[in-house]
mmCIF file of C-alpha atoms in Angstrom:
data_model
loop_
_atom_site.group_PDB
_atom_site.id
_atom_site.type_symbol
_atom_site.label_atom_id
_atom_site.label_comp_id
_atom_site.label_asym_id
_atom_site.label_seq_id
_atom_site.Cartn_x
_atom_site.Cartn_y
_atom_site.Cartn_z
ATOM 1 C CA MET A 1 -61.053 -55.878 74.020
ATOM 2 C CA ASN A 2 -58.108 -54.883 72.591
ATOM 3 C CA GLU A 3 -57.075 -52.514 69.613
ATOM 4 C CA ILE A 4 -56.443 -54.139 66.788
ATOM 5 C CA PHE A 5 -54.267 -51.783 64.322
ATOM 6 C CA ASP A 6 -53.670 -52.117 60.345
ATOM 7 C CA ASP A 7 -50.197 -52.994 59.463
ATOM 8 C CA SER A 8 -49.322 -49.800 57.553
ATOM 9 C CA THR A 9 -50.745 -48.183 60.760
ATOM 10 C CA LEU A 10 -47.846 -49.997 62.860
ATOM 11 C CA THR A 11 -45.496 -49.440 60.293
ATOM 12 C CA GLU A 12 -45.848 -45.771 60.495
ATOM 13 C CA ILE A 13 -45.995 -46.137 64.769
ATOM 14 C CA ALA A 14 -42.435 -47.943 64.063
ATOM 15 C CA HIS A 15 -41.130 -44.478 62.137
ATOM 16 C CA LEU A 16 -42.047 -42.200 65.537
ATOM 17 C CA ILE A 17 -40.166 -44.979 67.874
ATOM 18 C CA CYS A 18 -37.065 -44.798 65.582
ATOM 19 C CA GLY A 19 -37.576 -40.963 65.347
ATOM 20 C CA ASP A 20 -35.443 -40.767 62.430
ATOM 21 C CA GLU A 21 -36.911 -37.378 60.818
ATOM 22 C CA THR A 22 -36.284 -33.932 62.928
ATOM 23 C CA PRO A 23 -37.734 -32.620 65.243
ATOM 24 C CA LEU A 24 -38.752 -36.702 66.416
ATOM 25 C CA VAL A 25 -36.854 -38.051 69.446
ATOM 26 C CA TYR A 26 -34.115 -40.247 67.944
ATOM 27 C CA ARG A 27 -33.828 -43.597 69.564
ATOM 28 C CA LYS A 28 -30.947 -46.059 69.408
ATOM 29 C CA GLY A 29 -31.047 -49.719 69.493
ATOM 30 C CA HIS A 30 -31.436 -50.008 73.030
ATOM 31 C CA GLU A 31 -33.506 -47.161 73.538
ATOM 32 C CA ILE A 32 -36.061 -48.650 71.407
ATOM 33 C CA ALA A 33 -36.079 -51.488 74.315
ATOM 34 C CA ALA A 34 -36.352 -49.530 77.045
ATOM 35 C CA PHE A 35 -39.797 -47.196 75.428
ATOM 36 C CA PHE A 36 -41.300 -50.458 74.945
ATOM 37 C CA ARG A 37 -40.403 -51.326 78.673
ATOM 38 C CA ARG A 38 -41.525 -47.983 79.955
ATOM 39 C CA ALA A 39 -44.890 -48.522 78.202
ATOM 40 C CA GLY A 40 -45.539 -51.588 79.787
ATOM 41 C CA TRP A 41 -44.420 -54.503 78.293
ATOM 42 C CA ASP A 42 -43.067 -57.499 79.642
ATOM 43 C CA ASP A 43 -40.139 -59.332 79.044
ATOM 44 C CA VAL A 44 -39.393 -57.010 75.932
ATOM 45 C CA PRO A 45 -35.979 -59.017 74.444
ATOM 46 C CA GLU A 46 -32.786 -57.188 73.951
ATOM 47 C CA TYR A 47 -31.906 -54.826 70.800
ATOM 48 C CA ASP A 48 -30.196 -57.774 68.492
ATOM 49 C CA GLY A 49 -28.341 -55.302 66.472
ATOM 50 C CA THR A 50 -30.929 -55.362 63.202
ATOM 51 C CA ALA A 51 -32.564 -52.405 61.178
ATOM 52 C CA ARG A 52 -33.786 -50.161 64.425
ATOM 53 C CA HIS A 53 -36.955 -49.724 62.319
ATOM 54 C CA LYS A 54 -37.417 -53.328 61.147
ATOM 55 C CA TRP A 55 -36.659 -54.738 65.040
ATOM 56 C CA ALA A 56 -39.483 -51.985 66.411
ATOM 57 C CA ARG A 57 -41.886 -52.894 63.540
ATOM 58 C CA GLU A 58 -41.545 -56.727 64.061
ATOM 59 C CA LEU A 59 -42.018 -55.951 67.653
ATOM 60 C CA LEU A 60 -45.168 -54.515 67.259
ATOM 61 C CA LEU A 61 -46.819 -56.819 64.451
ATOM 62 C CA GLU A 62 -45.883 -60.406 66.777
ATOM 63 C CA ARG A 63 -47.253 -58.611 70.217
ATOM 64 C CA GLN A 64 -50.439 -57.546 68.365
ATOM 65 C CA ALA A 65 -50.439 -60.927 66.579
ATOM 66 C CA ASP A 66 -50.078 -62.751 70.194
ATOM 67 C CA GLY A 67 -53.347 -61.138 71.224
ATOM 68 C CA THR A 68 -51.890 -58.020 74.063
ATOM 69 C CA ASP A 69 -53.160 -55.138 73.552
ATOM 70 C CA ASP A 70 -49.217 -54.017 73.615
ATOM 71 C CA ALA A 71 -49.089 -52.050 70.248
ATOM 72 C CA GLY A 72 -52.137 -49.733 71.974
ATOM 73 C CA ARG A 73 -49.863 -49.029 74.830
ATOM 74 C CA ALA A 74 -46.820 -48.801 73.172
ATOM 75 C CA ILE A 75 -48.759 -45.763 70.537
ATOM 76 C CA LEU A 76 -50.177 -44.576 74.318
ATOM 77 C CA ARG A 77 -46.373 -43.691 75.323
ATOM 78 C CA LEU A 78 -45.339 -41.516 72.140
ATOM 79 C CA ALA A 79 -48.663 -39.213 73.528
ATOM 80 C CA ASN A 80 -47.363 -39.242 76.842
ATOM 81 C CA ARG A 81 -45.798 -36.016 78.172
ATOM 82 C CA LEU A 82 -43.531 -38.105 80.271
ATOM 83 C CA GLU A 83 -41.859 -39.682 77.422
ATOM 84 C CA TYR A 84 -40.418 -35.550 76.639
ATOM 85 C CA TYR A 85 -38.332 -34.371 79.541
ATOM 86 C CA ASN A 86 -37.558 -30.913 77.869
ATOM 87 C CA GLN A 87 -38.329 -31.521 74.898
ATOM 88 C CA GLN A 88 -41.750 -29.638 74.054
ATOM 89 C CA ARG A 89 -40.726 -28.683 70.406
ATOM 90 C CA GLU A 90 -40.358 -32.466 69.795
ATOM 91 C CA TYR A 91 -43.608 -33.614 72.035
ATOM 92 C CA HIS A 92 -45.870 -31.522 69.697
ATOM 93 C CA ALA A 93 -43.887 -32.911 66.553
ATOM 94 C CA THR A 94 -44.474 -36.180 67.803
ATOM 95 C CA LEU A 95 -48.290 -35.898 68.392
ATOM 96 C CA LYS A 96 -49.190 -34.297 65.015
ATOM 97 C CA ARG A 97 -47.891 -36.535 63.344
ATOM 98 C CA LEU A 98 -49.450 -39.546 65.261
ATOM 99 C CA SER A 99 -52.637 -37.663 65.293
ATOM 100 C CA GLU A 100 -52.228 -37.992 61.577
ATOM 101 C CA VAL A 101 -51.275 -41.752 61.638
ATOM 102 C CA LEU A 102 -54.555 -42.541 63.748
ATOM 103 C CA VAL A 103 -56.795 -41.091 61.816
ATOM 104 C CA LEU A 104 -56.356 -42.927 59.144
ATOM 105 C CA ASP A 105 -56.942 -46.011 61.001
ATOM 106 C CA GLY A 106 -59.920 -44.140 62.687
ATOM 107 C CA ARG A 107 -58.650 -43.314 66.231
ATOM 108 C CA ARG A 108 -57.312 -40.325 67.793
ATOM 109 C CA ILE A 109 -55.700 -39.346 71.107
ATOM 110 C CA GLY A 110 -57.759 -37.927 73.483
ATOM 111 C CA GLU A 111 -57.068 -37.492 77.061
ATOM 112 C CA ASP A 112 -58.690 -38.126 80.556
ATOM 113 C CA GLY A 113 -57.673 -36.211 83.502
ATOM 114 C CA GLY A 114 -53.635 -35.446 81.783
ATOM 115 C CA GLN A 115 -53.216 -38.750 80.818
ATOM 116 C CA PRO A 116 -53.498 -40.313 76.794
ATOM 117 C CA LEU A 117 -56.482 -42.778 75.953
ATOM 118 C CA LEU A 118 -57.299 -44.155 72.597
ATOM 119 C CA VAL A 119 -60.727 -42.523 70.935
ATOM 120 C CA ARG A 120 -61.960 -44.640 67.888
ATOM 121 C CA CYS A 121 -63.239 -41.509 65.613
ATOM 122 C CA GLU A 122 -64.560 -41.108 62.005
ATOM 123 C CA ALA A 123 -61.637 -42.760 59.461
ATOM 124 C CA GLY A 124 -60.364 -39.698 56.702
ATOM 125 C CA PHE A 125 -57.820 -37.284 56.703
ATOM 126 C CA GLN A 126 -56.142 -35.103 59.807
ATOM 127 C CA ASP A 127 -57.715 -31.883 57.466
ATOM 128 C CA GLU A 128 -61.126 -33.898 57.294
ATOM 129 C CA VAL A 129 -61.840 -34.854 60.744
ATOM 130 C CA ARG A 130 -63.431 -32.485 63.276
ATOM 131 C CA GLN A 131 -62.244 -31.456 66.816
ATOM 132 C CA LEU A 132 -64.132 -30.055 69.252
ATOM 133 C CA PRO A 133 -64.761 -26.974 68.757
ATOM 134 C CA ARG A 134 -62.521 -24.795 70.645
ATOM 135 C CA VAL A 135 -64.314 -20.977 70.728
ATOM 136 C CA GLU A 136 -61.519 -20.213 73.257
ATOM 137 C CA LEU A 137 -62.064 -21.055 76.562
ATOM 138 C CA LYS A 138 -60.349 -17.989 77.880
ATOM 139 C CA VAL A 139 -61.495 -18.774 81.672
ATOM 140 C CA SER A 140 -60.786 -20.782 84.065
ATOM 141 C CA VAL A 141 -64.549 -22.060 86.159
ATOM 142 C CA THR A 142 -62.910 -20.938 89.079
ATOM 143 C CA ASP A 143 -63.071 -17.139 87.706
ATOM 144 C CA VAL A 144 -67.094 -17.779 87.230
ATOM 145 C CA VAL A 145 -67.986 -19.757 90.463
ATOM 146 C CA SER A 146 -66.111 -18.919 93.404
ATOM 147 C CA ASP A 147 -67.933 -21.315 95.654
ATOM 148 C CA PRO A 148 -65.392 -24.089 95.825
ATOM 149 C CA ASP A 149 -67.705 -26.778 95.877
ATOM 150 C CA LEU A 150 -69.778 -25.317 93.292
ATOM 151 C CA ALA A 151 -66.763 -24.425 91.106
ATOM 152 C CA THR A 152 -65.938 -28.131 91.279
ATOM 153 C CA ALA A 153 -69.195 -29.550 90.292
ATOM 154 C CA VAL A 154 -69.161 -27.334 87.199
ATOM 155 C CA GLN A 155 -65.612 -28.855 86.032
ATOM 156 C CA LEU A 156 -66.774 -32.266 86.873
ATOM 157 C CA ARG A 157 -69.347 -31.384 84.144
ATOM 158 C CA LEU A 158 -67.365 -29.731 81.818
ATOM 159 C CA ASP A 159 -65.226 -32.687 81.728
ATOM 160 C CA GLU A 160 -68.026 -35.314 81.481
ATOM 161 C CA ALA A 161 -69.358 -33.559 78.907
ATOM 162 C CA ARG A 162 -65.665 -33.837 76.937
ATOM 163 C CA THR A 163 -65.732 -36.950 77.522
ATOM 164 C CA CYS A 164 -69.289 -37.774 75.898
ATOM 165 C CA TYR A 165 -68.012 -35.628 73.050
ATOM 166 C CA GLU A 166 -65.056 -38.001 72.649
ATOM 167 C CA HIS A 167 -66.993 -41.123 72.902
ATOM 168 C CA GLY A 168 -69.918 -39.854 70.305
ATOM 169 C CA ALA A 169 -72.536 -39.606 73.154
ATOM 170 C CA TYR A 170 -74.189 -36.560 72.046
ATOM 171 C CA THR A 171 -77.127 -36.233 73.725
ATOM 172 C CA SER A 172 -75.087 -36.529 76.964
ATOM 173 C CA ALA A 173 -72.928 -33.800 76.181
ATOM 174 C CA ILE A 174 -75.984 -31.192 75.685
ATOM 175 C CA ILE A 175 -77.087 -32.426 78.667
ATOM 176 C CA MET A 176 -74.010 -31.837 80.907
ATOM 177 C CA LEU A 177 -74.028 -28.496 78.977
ATOM 178 C CA GLY A 178 -76.866 -27.182 79.927
ATOM 179 C CA SER A 179 -77.072 -27.867 83.492
ATOM 180 C CA LEU A 180 -73.316 -26.594 83.325
ATOM 181 C CA LEU A 181 -74.534 -23.554 81.811
ATOM 182 C CA GLU A 182 -77.855 -22.943 84.131
ATOM 183 C CA GLY A 183 -75.262 -23.978 87.398
ATOM 184 C CA VAL A 184 -73.154 -20.601 86.493
ATOM 185 C CA LEU A 185 -76.136 -18.316 86.066
ATOM 186 C CA ALA A 186 -77.927 -19.153 88.771
ATOM 187 C CA PHE A 187 -74.750 -18.984 90.895
ATOM 188 C CA ALA A 188 -74.130 -15.419 89.382
ATOM 189 C CA ALA A 189 -78.314 -13.983 89.671
ATOM 190 C CA GLN A 190 -77.829 -15.941 93.417
ATOM 191 C CA VAL A 191 -74.421 -13.044 94.166
ATOM 192 C CA ARG A 192 -74.054 -10.678 92.264
ATOM 193 C CA VAL A 193 -75.163 -7.115 92.977
ATOM 194 C CA SER A 194 -78.458 -6.731 90.486
ATOM 195 C CA ASP A 195 -80.187 -3.945 89.192
ATOM 196 C CA VAL A 196 -82.986 -5.803 87.690
ATOM 197 C CA ARG A 197 -85.989 -7.450 89.597
ATOM 198 C CA MET A 198 -85.865 -10.886 89.501
ATOM 199 C CA PRO A 199 -88.977 -12.825 87.511
ATOM 200 C CA LYS A 200 -89.649 -14.804 89.976
ATOM 201 C CA PRO A 201 -88.417 -16.593 92.994
ATOM 202 C CA LEU A 202 -84.969 -18.130 92.375
ATOM 203 C CA ARG A 203 -85.874 -21.357 93.315
ATOM 204 C CA SER A 204 -88.368 -20.860 90.989
ATOM 205 C CA MET A 205 -86.241 -20.143 87.619
ATOM 206 C CA GLY A 206 -85.023 -21.823 84.949
ATOM 207 C CA LEU A 207 -82.340 -21.687 82.099
ATOM 208 C CA ASN A 208 -84.561 -19.567 80.520
ATOM 209 C CA ASP A 209 -85.241 -16.909 83.161
ATOM 210 C CA PHE A 210 -81.311 -17.412 84.125
ATOM 211 C CA VAL A 211 -80.339 -16.421 80.451
ATOM 212 C CA ASP A 212 -82.402 -13.025 80.638
ATOM 213 C CA PHE A 213 -81.726 -12.008 83.793
ATOM 214 C CA ALA A 214 -78.077 -12.475 83.181
ATOM 215 C CA TYR A 215 -78.152 -10.525 79.742
ATOM 216 C CA LYS A 216 -80.862 -7.901 81.504
ATOM 217 C CA ASN A 217 -77.729 -7.062 84.311
ATOM 218 C CA LYS A 218 -75.458 -7.120 80.889
ATOM 219 C CA TRP A 219 -73.395 -9.788 82.340
ATOM 220 C CA ILE A 220 -73.658 -11.680 79.277
ATOM 221 C CA GLU A 221 -73.673 -10.366 75.272
ATOM 222 C CA HIS A 222 -76.436 -10.165 73.233
ATOM 223 C CA ASP A 223 -74.743 -12.783 70.936
ATOM 224 C CA ALA A 224 -74.791 -15.140 73.619
ATOM 225 C CA LYS A 225 -78.236 -14.360 75.241
ATOM 226 C CA LEU A 226 -79.579 -15.369 71.593
ATOM 227 C CA ALA A 227 -77.476 -18.428 71.172
ATOM 228 C CA SER A 228 -78.307 -20.657 74.740
ATOM 229 C CA GLU A 229 -81.611 -20.445 72.944
ATOM 230 C CA LEU A 230 -79.850 -23.588 71.475
ATOM 231 C CA VAL A 231 -78.136 -25.375 74.221
ATOM 232 C CA ARG A 232 -81.357 -25.044 76.262
ATOM 233 C CA HIS A 233 -83.837 -26.843 73.945
ATOM 234 C CA TYR A 234 -81.371 -29.383 73.243
ATOM 235 C CA ARG A 235 -80.826 -29.615 76.660
ATOM 236 C CA ASN A 236 -84.218 -30.256 77.383
ATOM 237 C CA LEU A 237 -84.825 -33.247 75.621
ATOM 238 C CA VAL A 238 -83.558 -35.277 78.477
ATOM 239 C CA HIS A 239 -87.030 -35.581 78.576
ATOM 240 C CA PRO A 240 -87.462 -38.778 75.636
ATOM 241 C CA LEU A 241 -90.908 -37.940 74.904
ATOM 242 C CA ALA A 242 -89.132 -34.081 73.848
ATOM 243 C CA GLU A 243 -86.903 -35.839 71.707
ATOM 244 C CA LYS A 244 -90.003 -37.853 70.073
ATOM 245 C CA ARG A 245 -92.067 -34.571 69.745
ATOM 246 C CA THR A 246 -89.166 -32.705 67.409
ATOM 247 C CA GLY A 247 -87.908 -35.819 65.605
ATOM 248 C CA HIS A 248 -84.617 -35.340 66.216
ATOM 249 C CA SER A 249 -81.829 -36.359 67.816
ATOM 250 C CA PRO A 250 -78.528 -34.119 68.657
ATOM 251 C CA ASN A 251 -75.270 -35.162 66.307
ATOM 252 C CA ARG A 252 -71.912 -34.194 66.358
ATOM 253 C CA ASP A 253 -72.846 -30.298 64.052
ATOM 254 C CA THR A 254 -75.257 -30.048 67.041
ATOM 255 C CA LEU A 255 -73.293 -29.897 69.669
ATOM 256 C CA ASP A 256 -70.518 -28.244 67.823
ATOM 257 C CA MET A 257 -73.070 -25.213 68.122
ATOM 258 C CA CYS A 258 -73.892 -25.454 71.219
ATOM 259 C CA TRP A 259 -70.148 -25.779 72.929
ATOM 260 C CA PRO A 260 -68.745 -22.169 71.625
ATOM 261 C CA VAL A 261 -72.504 -21.148 73.581
ATOM 262 C CA VAL A 262 -70.945 -22.326 76.735
ATOM 263 C CA ASN A 263 -67.780 -21.120 76.574
ATOM 264 C CA ALA A 264 -68.767 -17.492 75.492
ATOM 265 C CA THR A 265 -71.162 -17.397 78.308
ATOM 266 C CA LEU A 266 -67.892 -17.992 80.918
ATOM 267 C CA ASN A 267 -65.728 -16.008 79.052
ATOM 268 C CA ASP A 268 -68.940 -12.843 79.331
ATOM 269 C CA LEU A 269 -69.501 -13.686 82.886
ATOM 270 C CA ALA A 270 -65.794 -13.812 84.076
ATOM 271 C CA ALA A 271 -64.983 -10.725 82.177
ATOM 272 C CA THR A 272 -68.039 -8.869 84.027
ATOM 273 C CA ALA A 273 -67.225 -10.843 87.860
ATOM 274 C CA THR A 274 -65.528 -7.592 88.880
ATOM 275 C CA ALA A 275 -68.119 -5.508 88.063
ATOM 276 C CA ALA A 276 -70.826 -7.270 89.644
ATOM 277 C CA ALA A 277 -69.497 -8.390 92.752
ATOM 278 C CA PRO A 278 -70.978 -6.652 95.755
ATOM 279 C CA PRO A 279 -69.131 -4.129 97.696
ATOM 280 C CA VAL A 280 -66.477 -5.467 100.185
ATOM 281 C CA PRO A 281 -67.483 -4.081 104.069
ATOM 282 C CA PRO A 282 -64.841 -2.329 105.668
ATOM 283 C CA SER A 283 -62.853 -4.868 108.202
ATOM 284 C CA VAL A 284 -64.205 -5.818 111.304
ATOM 285 C CA HIS A 285 -61.747 -5.313 114.156
ATOM 286 C CA PRO A 286 -62.928 -7.448 117.212
ATOM 287 C CA THR A 287 -62.896 -5.386 120.297
ATOM 288 C CA ALA A 288 -62.835 -7.147 123.914
ATOM 289 C CA GLU A 289 -64.976 -5.954 126.006
ATOM 290 C CA ARG A 290 -63.338 -5.356 129.286
ATOM 291 C CA GLY A 291 -63.859 -8.963 131.626
ATOM 292 C CA ARG A 292 -66.035 -10.318 129.351
ATOM 293 C CA GLY A 293 -64.106 -11.090 125.633
ATOM 294 C CA ARG A 294 -67.397 -10.489 123.985
ATOM 295 C CA ASN A 295 -67.002 -9.127 120.446
ATOM 296 C CA LEU A 296 -68.681 -5.314 120.595
ATOM 297 C CA ASN A 297 -69.335 -5.235 116.722
ATOM 298 C CA ALA A 298 -70.958 -9.020 116.630
ATOM 299 C CA SER A 299 -74.583 -7.458 116.764
ATOM 300 C CA THR A 300 -74.141 -5.344 113.669
ATOM 301 C CA GLN A 301 -72.869 -8.027 111.126
ATOM 302 C CA ARG A 302 -75.417 -9.626 108.971
ATOM 303 C CA PRO A 303 -74.971 -12.271 106.913
ATOM 304 C CA THR A 304 -74.513 -12.240 103.004
ATOM 305 C CA PRO A 305 -76.539 -13.219 100.521
ATOM 306 C CA ALA A 306 -74.550 -16.138 99.333
ATOM 307 C CA SER A 307 -74.013 -17.719 103.258
ATOM 308 C CA VAL A 308 -77.764 -17.152 103.813
ATOM 309 C CA ALA A 309 -78.414 -19.442 100.483
ATOM 310 C CA HIS A 310 -75.631 -21.868 102.059
ATOM 311 C CA ARG A 311 -76.998 -22.566 105.067
ATOM 312 C CA ARG A 312 -80.976 -22.862 103.619
ATOM 313 C CA PRO A 313 -81.286 -26.400 102.593
ATOM 314 C CA GLY A 314 -83.196 -26.650 99.319
ATOM 315 C CA VAL A 315 -81.855 -23.382 97.829
ATOM 316 C CA GLY A 316 -79.906 -23.201 94.579
ATOM 317 C CA PRO A 317 -80.858 -23.582 90.692
ATOM 318 C CA MET A 318 -83.238 -26.768 89.938
ATOM 319 C CA ALA A 319 -85.892 -25.979 88.044
ATOM 320 C CA GLY A 320 -86.186 -26.788 84.088
ATOM 321 C CA THR A 321 -87.367 -24.385 81.484
#
């Protein structure tokens, strides 16, 4: 379905394309035509020498009246980093102004795989519209999860939670975050050195058990432990009957409270990763037995907990709470 923008929105978009104000990118008439082509427009006319802003605005209005999505393509091209080679300052200035214009029309710029996309949002002034909470995630997933396959799965959940947030699917986003949180805590319980006895077998532990276990081992701080209870509670609404019993469906405010919990927990786990890592055994240099080529140290090598779990089917985080 094509996006339909208010005329005033397209008027402002034309100003951004022309770039008459610093530090925006200034485009001459023929450069505006080239911009539309880069945005994916077909049959762009040559610039006819009229006032640049008027020419760009009329083209935008005509294309929208024709039922194309060319206006949306032009907006996304304005938000595309590829349009600003070696012009980081101009890019950020354009994006800021573009956000101020779009939010009045009930849109904002989101991102999917590094590419901009238009996302519906509450219409209002920029300082009135809430953005995704940023209790600064200071680490990457790979700082917390050393297993490449598991790290990929965890990152996918983080990306899907963001997509759900942007499209108003708040219950789904919280379920993704709860799954992510349980996954990284279960991995820590599986591979880290612990001075605390597990309360039950690993495969029988749930999110609440993993949170308590991580806190007792000082892998996460007290605030993360307390706040994780909120994520656990709402994650359980994956069961519709649980949602019916509580009489409350998660909304944007709920997610705004839960997301920082996940960021804080990941930050804590990364900060304590080195201290909790198992000792690294000394390097073993295989010595070939004369005449046989056998590794004399093979009988003394023992599997690590992580390698045992990797080979044993069914081991991993799967319990509820």
